[in-house]
């Protein structure tokens, strides 16, 4: 049981390039989400999904796209990278969505630098 | 919009000392969670508090949810070097959306 996995661990991009951050979980969790973590700002929600085929925007969705074709995978796409997207990105999952006591399980993160 | 403010932002103490971290908001939350994050890793859940005024203890860590469910505190007794890390609070609103605090970076010096 690997939990939540993320690839790559590190990535350097040039402004304007596109890329996909991969996230997978093997716990059959319904709810998956993407956060970015910046110094002094905690974690901010980018997009989330309450099940396959269902996605919605979080607090900071601009410049990012997501899709959820399977329960296991939830990739995050940067359409045209900008220096402001330099951050550490975390994927998280939880068993369900709909209670206030769910435990979110986080992946190890992807460190992205946009030059 | 940052709904949760944590204080202090940085804390450096000697092993054996006590400390308290605060998580404050003007919003009411259905529940409040505390996570610890170590360098290079994702956050790991420590505790969830649900009822206003609730107190939960996890060994040397004591968590309290404010009576009005707008704030919370984390108290560590006799800190150890293994307590070093980033502590994050997260409020869950009535729509079951998570909002993370700004974080408190704790360093315990041997």
PDB file of N, CA, C and O in Angstrom, chain A residues 34-86:
ATOM      1  N   UNK A  34      -5.522  19.159  -4.839  1.00  0.00           N
ATOM      2  CA  UNK A  34      -4.192  19.710  -5.064  1.00  0.00           C
ATOM      3  C   UNK A  34      -4.052  21.009  -4.284  1.00  0.00           C
ATOM      4  O   UNK A  34      -4.949  21.872  -4.311  1.00  0.00           O
ATOM      5  N   UNK A  35      -2.914  21.143  -3.590  1.00  0.00           N
ATOM      6  CA  UNK A  35      -2.580  22.353  -2.853  1.00  0.00           C
ATOM      7  C   UNK A  35      -1.228  22.867  -3.329  1.00  0.00           C
ATOM      8  O   UNK A  35      -0.385  22.103  -3.791  1.00  0.00           O
ATOM      9  N   UNK A  36      -1.018  24.155  -3.165  1.00  0.00           N
ATOM     10  CA  UNK A  36       0.316  24.703  -3.299  1.00  0.00           C
ATOM     11  C   UNK A  36       0.714  25.303  -1.952  1.00  0.00           C
ATOM     12  O   UNK A  36      -0.127  25.826  -1.201  1.00  0.00           O
ATOM     13  N   UNK A  37       2.003  25.174  -1.635  1.00  0.00           N
ATOM     14  CA  UNK A  37       2.511  25.668  -0.357  1.00  0.00           C
ATOM     15  C   UNK A  37       3.598  26.698  -0.614  1.00  0.00           C
ATOM     16  O   UNK A  37       4.623  26.386  -1.234  1.00  0.00           O
ATOM     17  N   UNK A  38       3.378  27.886  -0.136  1.00  0.00           N
ATOM     18  CA  UNK A  38       4.333  28.982  -0.269  1.00  0.00           C
ATOM     19  C   UNK A  38       4.691  29.493   1.123  1.00  0.00           C
ATOM     20  O   UNK A  38       3.853  29.465   2.031  1.00  0.00           O
ATOM     21  N   UNK A  39       5.900  29.978   1.302  1.00  0.00           N
ATOM     22  CA  UNK A  39       6.349  30.424   2.631  1.00  0.00           C
ATOM     23  C   UNK A  39       5.397  31.447   3.242  1.00  0.00           C
ATOM     24  O   UNK A  39       5.019  32.416   2.597  1.00  0.00           O
ATOM     25  N   UNK A  40       5.020  31.208   4.493  1.00  0.00           N
ATOM     26  CA  UNK A  40       4.181  32.157   5.209  1.00  0.00           C
ATOM     27  C   UNK A  40       2.721  32.167   4.805  1.00  0.00           C
ATOM     28  O   UNK A  40       1.943  32.971   5.312  1.00  0.00           O
ATOM     29  N   UNK A  41       2.341  31.265   3.889  1.00  0.00           N
ATOM     30  CA  UNK A  41       0.952  31.282   3.409  1.00  0.00           C
ATOM     31  C   UNK A  41       0.251  29.943   3.623  1.00  0.00           C
ATOM     32  O   UNK A  41      -0.879  29.756   3.189  1.00  0.00           O
ATOM     33  N   UNK A  42       0.904  29.005   4.256  1.00  0.00           N
ATOM     34  CA  UNK A  42       0.262  27.725   4.480  1.00  0.00           C
ATOM     35  C   UNK A  42      -0.017  27.005   3.169  1.00  0.00           C
ATOM     36  O   UNK A  42       0.664  27.195   2.169  1.00  0.00           O
ATOM     37  N   UNK A  43      -1.039  26.177   3.189  1.00  0.00           N
ATOM     38  CA  UNK A  43      -1.446  25.426   2.001  1.00  0.00           C
ATOM     39  C   UNK A  43      -2.700  26.069   1.416  1.00  0.00           C
ATOM     40  O   UNK A  43      -3.653  26.335   2.135  1.00  0.00           O
ATOM     41  N   UNK A  44      -2.700  26.278   0.114  1.00  0.00           N
ATOM     42  CA  UNK A  44      -3.869  26.843  -0.541  1.00  0.00           C
ATOM     43  C   UNK A  44      -4.403  25.856  -1.576  1.00  0.00           C
ATOM     44  O   UNK A  44      -3.656  25.311  -2.378  1.00  0.00           O
ATOM     45  N   UNK A  45      -5.716  25.670  -1.550  1.00  0.00           N
ATOM     46  CA  UNK A  45      -6.369  24.687  -2.401  1.00  0.00           C
ATOM     47  C   UNK A  45      -6.458  25.190  -3.842  1.00  0.00           C
ATOM     48  O   UNK A  45      -6.950  26.288  -4.100  1.00  0.00           O
ATOM     49  N   UNK A  46      -6.016  24.364  -4.785  1.00  0.00           N
ATOM     50  CA  UNK A  46      -6.044  24.730  -6.198  1.00  0.00           C
ATOM     51  C   UNK A  46      -7.300  24.167  -6.874  1.00  0.00           C
ATOM     52  O   UNK A  46      -8.115  24.897  -7.420  1.00  0.00           O
ATOM     53  N   UNK A  47      -7.428  22.854  -6.879  1.00  0.00           N
ATOM     54  CA  UNK A  47      -8.585  22.153  -7.421  1.00  0.00           C
ATOM     55  C   UNK A  47      -8.851  20.923  -6.565  1.00  0.00           C
ATOM     56  O   UNK A  47      -7.948  20.427  -5.891  1.00  0.00           O
ATOM     57  N   UNK A  48     -10.070  20.431  -6.640  1.00  0.00           N
ATOM     58  CA  UNK A  48     -10.378  19.205  -5.940  1.00  0.00           C
ATOM     59  C   UNK A  48     -11.384  18.383  -6.737  1.00  0.00           C
ATOM     60  O   UNK A  48     -12.009  18.874  -7.684  1.00  0.00           O
ATOM     61  N   UNK A  49     -11.521  17.111  -6.321  1.00  0.00           N
ATOM     62  CA  UNK A  49     -12.437  16.191  -6.998  1.00  0.00           C
ATOM     63  C   UNK A  49     -13.115  15.312  -5.950  1.00  0.00           C
ATOM     64  O   UNK A  49     -12.444  14.766  -5.071  1.00  0.00           O
ATOM     65  N   UNK A  50     -14.427  15.179  -6.058  1.00  0.00           N
ATOM     66  CA  UNK A  50     -15.166  14.344  -5.104  1.00  0.00           C
ATOM     67  C   UNK A  50     -15.453  12.964  -5.679  1.00  0.00           C
ATOM     68  O   UNK A  50     -16.121  12.155  -5.030  1.00  0.00           O
ATOM     69  N   UNK A  51     -14.942  12.699  -6.865  1.00  0.00           N
ATOM     70  CA  UNK A  51     -15.102  11.386  -7.460  1.00  0.00           C
ATOM     71  C   UNK A  51     -14.719  11.438  -8.932  1.00  0.00           C
ATOM     72  O   UNK A  51     -14.563  12.527  -9.502  1.00  0.00           O
ATOM     73  N   UNK A  52     -14.591  10.275  -9.546  1.00  0.00           N
ATOM     74  CA  UNK A  52     -14.214  10.216 -10.957  1.00  0.00           C
ATOM     75  C   UNK A  52     -15.205  10.999 -11.799  1.00  0.00           C
ATOM     76  O   UNK A  52     -16.421  10.859 -11.643  1.00  0.00           O
ATOM     77  N   UNK A  53     -14.661  11.854 -12.670  1.00  0.00           N
ATOM     78  CA  UNK A  53     -15.486  12.660 -13.555  1.00  0.00           C
ATOM     79  C   UNK A  53     -15.988  13.952 -12.967  1.00  0.00           C
ATOM     80  O   UNK A  53     -16.647  14.743 -13.657  1.00  0.00           O
ATOM     81  N   UNK A  54     -15.668  14.225 -11.699  1.00  0.00           N
ATOM     82  CA  UNK A  54     -16.168  15.431 -11.019  1.00  0.00           C
ATOM     83  C   UNK A  54     -14.993  16.222 -10.473  1.00  0.00           C
ATOM     84  O   UNK A  54     -14.210  15.709  -9.664  1.00  0.00           O
ATOM     85  N   UNK A  55     -14.857  17.472 -10.930  1.00  0.00           N
ATOM     86  CA  UNK A  55     -13.809  18.340 -10.401  1.00  0.00           C
ATOM     87  C   UNK A  55     -14.396  19.718 -10.121  1.00  0.00           C
ATOM     88  O   UNK A  55     -15.432  20.088 -10.682  1.00  0.00           O
ATOM     89  N   UNK A  56     -13.701  20.460  -9.286  1.00  0.00           N
ATOM     90  CA  UNK A  56     -14.158  21.813  -8.969  1.00  0.00           C
ATOM     91  C   UNK A  56     -12.969  22.661  -8.572  1.00  0.00           C
ATOM     92  O   UNK A  56     -11.893  22.136  -8.233  1.00  0.00           O
ATOM     93  N   UNK A  57     -13.149  23.969  -8.626  1.00  0.00           N
ATOM     94  CA  UNK A  57     -12.072  24.896  -8.320  1.00  0.00           C
ATOM     95  C   UNK A  57     -11.966  25.150  -6.833  1.00  0.00           C
ATOM     96  O   UNK A  57     -12.962  25.169  -6.112  1.00  0.00           O
ATOM     97  N   UNK A  58     -10.724  25.387  -6.417  1.00  0.00           N
ATOM     98  CA  UNK A  58     -10.471  25.781  -5.055  1.00  0.00           C
ATOM     99  C   UNK A  58     -10.203  27.273  -4.964  1.00  0.00           C
ATOM    100  O   UNK A  58     -10.764  28.065  -5.728  1.00  0.00           O
ATOM    101  N   UNK A  59      -9.331  27.652  -4.065  1.00  0.00           N
ATOM    102  CA  UNK A  59      -9.056  29.065  -3.780  1.00  0.00           C
ATOM    103  C   UNK A  59      -8.205  29.732  -4.865  1.00  0.00           C
ATOM    104  O   UNK A  59      -8.403  30.904  -5.183  1.00  0.00           O
ATOM    105  N   UNK A  60      -7.258  28.985  -5.458  1.00  0.00           N
ATOM    106  CA  UNK A  60      -6.305  29.579  -6.412  1.00  0.00           C
ATOM    107  C   UNK A  60      -6.220  28.748  -7.690  1.00  0.00           C
ATOM    108  O   UNK A  60      -5.175  28.172  -8.012  1.00  0.00           O
ATOM    109  N   UNK A  61      -7.273  28.669  -8.509  1.00  0.00           N
ATOM    110  CA  UNK A  61      -7.285  27.769  -9.657  1.00  0.00           C
ATOM    111  C   UNK A  61      -6.663  28.311 -10.940  1.00  0.00           C
ATOM    112  O   UNK A  61      -6.373  27.526 -11.862  1.00  0.00           O
ATOM    113  N   UNK A  62      -6.448  29.621 -11.020  1.00  0.00           N
ATOM    114  CA  UNK A  62      -6.013  30.208 -12.292  1.00  0.00           C
ATOM    115  C   UNK A  62      -4.654  29.690 -12.722  1.00  0.00           C
ATOM    116  O   UNK A  62      -3.690  29.690 -11.964  1.00  0.00           O
ATOM    117  N   UNK A  63      -4.574  29.262 -13.993  1.00  0.00           N
ATOM    118  CA  UNK A  63      -3.336  28.751 -14.555  1.00  0.00           C
ATOM    119  C   UNK A  63      -3.170  27.250 -14.427  1.00  0.00           C
ATOM    120  O   UNK A  63      -2.161  26.705 -14.875  1.00  0.00           O
ATOM    121  N   UNK A  64      -4.164  26.591 -13.842  1.00  0.00           N
ATOM    122  CA  UNK A  64      -4.099  25.146 -13.613  1.00  0.00           C
ATOM    123  C   UNK A  64      -5.362  24.467 -14.133  1.00  0.00           C
ATOM    124  O   UNK A  64      -6.456  25.015 -14.019  1.00  0.00           O
ATOM    125  N   UNK A  65      -5.179  23.266 -14.673  1.00  0.00           N
ATOM    126  CA  UNK A  65      -6.315  22.435 -15.064  1.00  0.00           C
ATOM    127  C   UNK A  65      -6.189  21.068 -14.421  1.00  0.00           C
ATOM    128  O   UNK A  65      -5.076  20.582 -14.190  1.00  0.00           O
ATOM    129  N   UNK A  66      -7.323  20.430 -14.186  1.00  0.00           N
ATOM    130  CA  UNK A  66      -7.322  19.067 -13.652  1.00  0.00           C
ATOM    131  C   UNK A  66      -8.370  18.241 -14.370  1.00  0.00           C
ATOM    132  O   UNK A  66      -9.281  18.773 -15.002  1.00  0.00           O
ATOM    133  N   UNK A  67      -8.227  16.939 -14.254  1.00  0.00           N
ATOM    134  CA  UNK A  67      -9.236  16.002 -14.721  1.00  0.00           C
ATOM    135  C   UNK A  67      -9.178  14.786 -13.811  1.00  0.00           C
ATOM    136  O   UNK A  67      -8.157  14.529 -13.176  1.00  0.00           O
ATOM    137  N   UNK A  68     -10.255  14.025 -13.759  1.00  0.00           N
ATOM    138  CA  UNK A  68     -10.292  12.829 -12.915  1.00  0.00           C
ATOM    139  C   UNK A  68     -11.026  11.741 -13.704  1.00  0.00           C
ATOM    140  O   UNK A  68     -12.223  11.577 -13.603  1.00  0.00           O
ATOM    141  N   UNK A  69     -10.270  11.012 -14.502  1.00  0.00           N
ATOM    142  CA  UNK A  69     -10.872   9.960 -15.318  1.00  0.00           C
ATOM    143  C   UNK A  69     -10.972   8.633 -14.568  1.00  0.00           C
ATOM    144  O   UNK A  69     -11.794   7.779 -14.914  1.00  0.00           O
ATOM    145  N   UNK A  70     -10.155   8.450 -13.546  1.00  0.00           N
ATOM    146  CA  UNK A  70     -10.202   7.238 -12.726  1.00  0.00           C
ATOM    147  C   UNK A  70     -10.213   7.628 -11.262  1.00  0.00           C
ATOM    148  O   UNK A  70      -9.854   8.756 -10.900  1.00  0.00           O
ATOM    149  N   UNK A  71     -10.590   6.702 -10.399  1.00  0.00           N
ATOM    150  CA  UNK A  71     -10.555   6.963  -8.956  1.00  0.00           C
ATOM    151  C   UNK A  71      -9.135   7.194  -8.471  1.00  0.00           C
ATOM    152  O   UNK A  71      -8.886   7.990  -7.573  1.00  0.00           O
ATOM    153  N   UNK A  72      -8.167   6.506  -9.097  1.00  0.00           N
ATOM    154  CA  UNK A  72      -6.797   6.494  -8.592  1.00  0.00           C
ATOM    155  C   UNK A  72      -5.994   7.741  -8.945  1.00  0.00           C
ATOM    156  O   UNK A  72      -5.121   8.151  -8.197  1.00  0.00           O
ATOM    157  N   UNK A  73      -6.236   8.330 -10.117  1.00  0.00           N
ATOM    158  CA  UNK A  73      -5.336   9.363 -10.630  1.00  0.00           C
ATOM    159  C   UNK A  73      -5.979  10.746 -10.679  1.00  0.00           C
ATOM    160  O   UNK A  73      -7.142  10.884 -11.047  1.00  0.00           O
ATOM    161  N   UNK A  74      -5.151  11.752 -10.387  1.00  0.00           N
ATOM    162  CA  UNK A  74      -5.664  13.126 -10.386  1.00  0.00           C
ATOM    163  C   UNK A  74      -4.515  14.055 -10.819  1.00  0.00           C
ATOM    164  O   UNK A  74      -3.870  14.706 -10.001  1.00  0.00           O
ATOM    165  N   UNK A  75      -4.252  14.133 -12.122  1.00  0.00           N
ATOM    166  CA  UNK A  75      -3.139  14.966 -12.596  1.00  0.00           C
ATOM    167  C   UNK A  75      -3.466  16.465 -12.584  1.00  0.00           C
ATOM    168  O   UNK A  75      -4.611  16.858 -12.787  1.00  0.00           O
ATOM    169  N   UNK A  76      -2.440  17.257 -12.370  1.00  0.00           N
ATOM    170  CA  UNK A  76      -2.551  18.718 -12.379  1.00  0.00           C
ATOM    171  C   UNK A  76      -1.727  19.255 -13.544  1.00  0.00           C
ATOM    172  O   UNK A  76      -0.536  18.972 -13.648  1.00  0.00           O
ATOM    173  N   UNK A  77      -2.360  20.027 -14.401  1.00  0.00           N
ATOM    174  CA  UNK A  77      -1.683  20.548 -15.589  1.00  0.00           C
ATOM    175  C   UNK A  77      -1.430  22.041 -15.460  1.00  0.00           C
ATOM    176  O   UNK A  77      -2.351  22.799 -15.141  1.00  0.00           O
ATOM    177  N   UNK A  78      -0.194  22.437 -15.715  1.00  0.00           N
ATOM    178  CA  UNK A  78       0.149  23.844 -15.837  1.00  0.00           C
ATOM    179  C   UNK A  78       0.162  24.164 -17.325  1.00  0.00           C
ATOM    180  O   UNK A  78       0.922  23.581 -18.091  1.00  0.00           O
ATOM    181  N   UNK A  79      -0.680  25.066 -17.744  1.00  0.00           N
ATOM    182  CA  UNK A  79      -0.875  25.312 -19.162  1.00  0.00           C
ATOM    183  C   UNK A  79       0.253  26.129 -19.767  1.00  0.00           C
ATOM    184  O   UNK A  79       0.738  25.826 -20.859  1.00  0.00           O
ATOM    185  N   UNK A  80       0.687  27.170 -19.081  1.00  0.00           N
ATOM    186  CA  UNK A  80       1.763  28.044 -19.530  1.00  0.00           C
ATOM    187  C   UNK A  80       2.437  28.589 -18.270  1.00  0.00           C
ATOM    188  O   UNK A  80       1.971  29.555 -17.677  1.00  0.00           O
ATOM    189  N   UNK A  81       3.512  27.930 -17.870  1.00  0.00           N
ATOM    190  CA  UNK A  81       4.109  28.200 -16.567  1.00  0.00           C
ATOM    191  C   UNK A  81       4.575  29.656 -16.436  1.00  0.00           C
ATOM    192  O   UNK A  81       5.113  30.253 -17.386  1.00  0.00           O
ATOM    193  N   UNK A  82       4.380  30.189 -15.234  1.00  0.00           N
ATOM    194  CA  UNK A  82       4.808  31.541 -14.897  1.00  0.00           C
ATOM    195  C   UNK A  82       5.640  31.491 -13.621  1.00  0.00           C
ATOM    196  O   UNK A  82       5.440  30.584 -12.789  1.00  0.00           O
ATOM    197  N   UNK A  83       6.563  32.441 -13.433  1.00  0.00           N
ATOM    198  CA  UNK A  83       7.379  32.437 -12.202  1.00  0.00           C
ATOM    199  C   UNK A  83       6.540  32.421 -10.926  1.00  0.00           C
ATOM    200  O   UNK A  83       6.970  31.863  -9.911  1.00  0.00           O
ATOM    201  N   UNK A  84       5.332  32.997 -10.971  1.00  0.00           N
ATOM    202  CA  UNK A  84       4.463  33.012  -9.794  1.00  0.00           C
ATOM    203  C   UNK A  84       3.972  31.614  -9.410  1.00  0.00           C
ATOM    204  O   UNK A  84       3.419  31.424  -8.318  1.00  0.00           O
ATOM    205  N   UNK A  85       4.173  30.651 -10.298  1.00  0.00           N
ATOM    206  CA  UNK A  85       3.769  29.281 -10.001  1.00  0.00           C
ATOM    207  C   UNK A  85       4.901  28.470  -9.368  1.00  0.00           C
ATOM    208  O   UNK A  85       4.728  27.274  -9.094  1.00  0.00           O
ATOM    209  N   UNK A  86       6.040  29.101  -9.133  1.00  0.00           N
ATOM    210  CA  UNK A  86       7.108  28.469  -8.365  1.00  0.00           C
ATOM    211  C   UNK A  86       6.581  28.192  -6.964  1.00  0.00           C
ATOM    212  O   UNK A  86       6.144  29.110  -6.267  1.00  0.00           O
TER     213      UNK A  86
END
